[in-house]
Short mmCIF file of C-alpha atoms in Angstrom, two decimals:
data_model
loop_
_atom_site.label_atom_id
_atom_site.label_comp_id
_atom_site.label_asym_id
_atom_site.label_seq_id
_atom_site.Cartn_x
_atom_site.Cartn_y
_atom_site.Cartn_z
CA ASN A 225 58.93 -20.88 -19.70
CA ILE A 226 58.38 -21.41 -22.92
CA ALA A 227 62.21 -20.25 -23.70
CA LEU A 228 63.46 -22.81 -21.74
CA VAL A 229 61.39 -25.67 -23.77
CA ILE A 230 61.62 -24.26 -26.63
CA GLY A 231 65.76 -23.70 -26.08
CA VAL A 232 65.82 -26.86 -25.31
CA SER A 233 64.30 -28.63 -28.19
CA PHE A 234 66.51 -26.08 -30.43
CA LEU A 235 69.54 -27.44 -28.71
CA ILE A 236 69.43 -31.13 -28.51
CA GLY A 237 66.77 -31.57 -31.26
CA PRO A 238 62.90 -32.29 -30.82
CA GLY A 239 63.05 -35.96 -30.46
CA ARG A 240 66.08 -36.40 -28.21
CA CYS A 241 63.95 -33.41 -25.92
CA ALA A 242 60.65 -35.53 -26.16
CA LYS A 243 62.89 -38.37 -25.43
CA TYR A 244 64.31 -36.71 -22.00
CA PHE A 245 61.24 -35.21 -20.71
CA SER A 246 59.73 -38.26 -20.76
CA HIS A 247 62.36 -40.60 -19.41
CA PRO A 248 60.81 -42.39 -16.26
CA SER A 249 63.36 -41.23 -14.27
CA LYS A 250 62.45 -37.31 -15.09
CA LEU A 251 58.82 -37.79 -15.94
CA ARG A 252 57.89 -36.57 -12.20
CA GLY A 253 59.80 -33.22 -13.07
CA SER A 254 58.13 -32.91 -16.37
CA ILE A 255 54.89 -33.71 -14.84
CA ILE A 256 55.48 -30.93 -11.92
CA PHE A 257 57.15 -28.25 -14.09
CA ALA A 258 53.68 -28.53 -16.79
CA VAL A 259 51.69 -28.44 -14.41
CA GLY A 260 52.88 -24.99 -12.56
CA PHE A 261 53.38 -24.09 -16.55
CA LEU A 262 49.34 -24.11 -16.64
CA LEU A 263 48.84 -23.15 -12.98
CA VAL A 264 50.86 -19.73 -14.27
CA PHE A 265 48.84 -19.44 -17.28
CA THR A 266 45.18 -20.09 -15.18
CA GLY A 267 45.98 -17.03 -12.93
CA HIS A 268 47.82 -18.44 -10.13
CA PRO A 269 51.12 -17.31 -10.78
CA ILE A 270 52.85 -18.00 -7.13
CA ILE A 271 51.84 -21.56 -6.93
CA GLY A 272 52.91 -21.98 -10.74
CA ILE A 273 56.09 -20.54 -10.26
CA ILE A 274 56.88 -22.29 -6.85
CA LEU A 275 55.98 -25.79 -8.94
CA GLU A 276 58.10 -24.50 -11.54
CA VAL A 277 61.01 -24.25 -9.73
CA PHE A 278 60.65 -27.66 -8.14
CA GLY A 279 60.01 -29.50 -11.40
CA PHE A 280 62.88 -27.62 -13.02
CA LEU A 281 65.20 -28.69 -10.37
CA ASN A 282 63.93 -32.41 -10.92
CA LEU A 283 64.40 -32.57 -14.06
CA PHE A 284 68.14 -31.11 -13.99
CA SER A 285 69.65 -31.24 -10.61
CA ASN A 286 72.08 -33.77 -11.96
CA MET A 287 73.50 -30.98 -13.89
CA LEU A 288 74.07 -28.43 -10.66
CA PRO A 289 77.44 -29.77 -10.13
CA ILE A 290 78.71 -28.74 -13.71
CA PHE A 291 76.62 -25.61 -13.94
CA VAL A 292 78.42 -24.61 -10.39
CA MET A 293 81.89 -25.87 -11.59
CA MET A 294 81.29 -23.52 -15.21
CA ALA A 295 80.52 -20.88 -12.97
CA ARG A 296 83.56 -20.82 -10.47
CA ASN A 297 85.76 -20.79 -14.29
CA MET A 298 84.09 -17.44 -14.83
CA PRO A 299 86.18 -13.99 -14.98
CA TYR A 300 83.51 -12.31 -12.47
CA ILE A 301 81.23 -15.00 -11.19
CA GLY A 302 83.76 -17.22 -9.91
CA GLU A 303 85.05 -14.36 -7.44
CA LEU A 304 81.94 -14.42 -5.60
#
């Protein structure tokens, strides 16, 4: 969880990261991910992880076809 947020921040920079996560089209996913993150740390891991996955999919669903195409071009994964 923390690695995802820190990794994205290091990859694209803190300013762009804040701009990406606070963009109106990404705000719902950001809020859901943050609520799930807080639920995991407050002792509700199952519900928190479900919300985090839902928020993650809302944030990065437009990049999913790119990841699938990259995976198909990998040596062992592409054969599956």
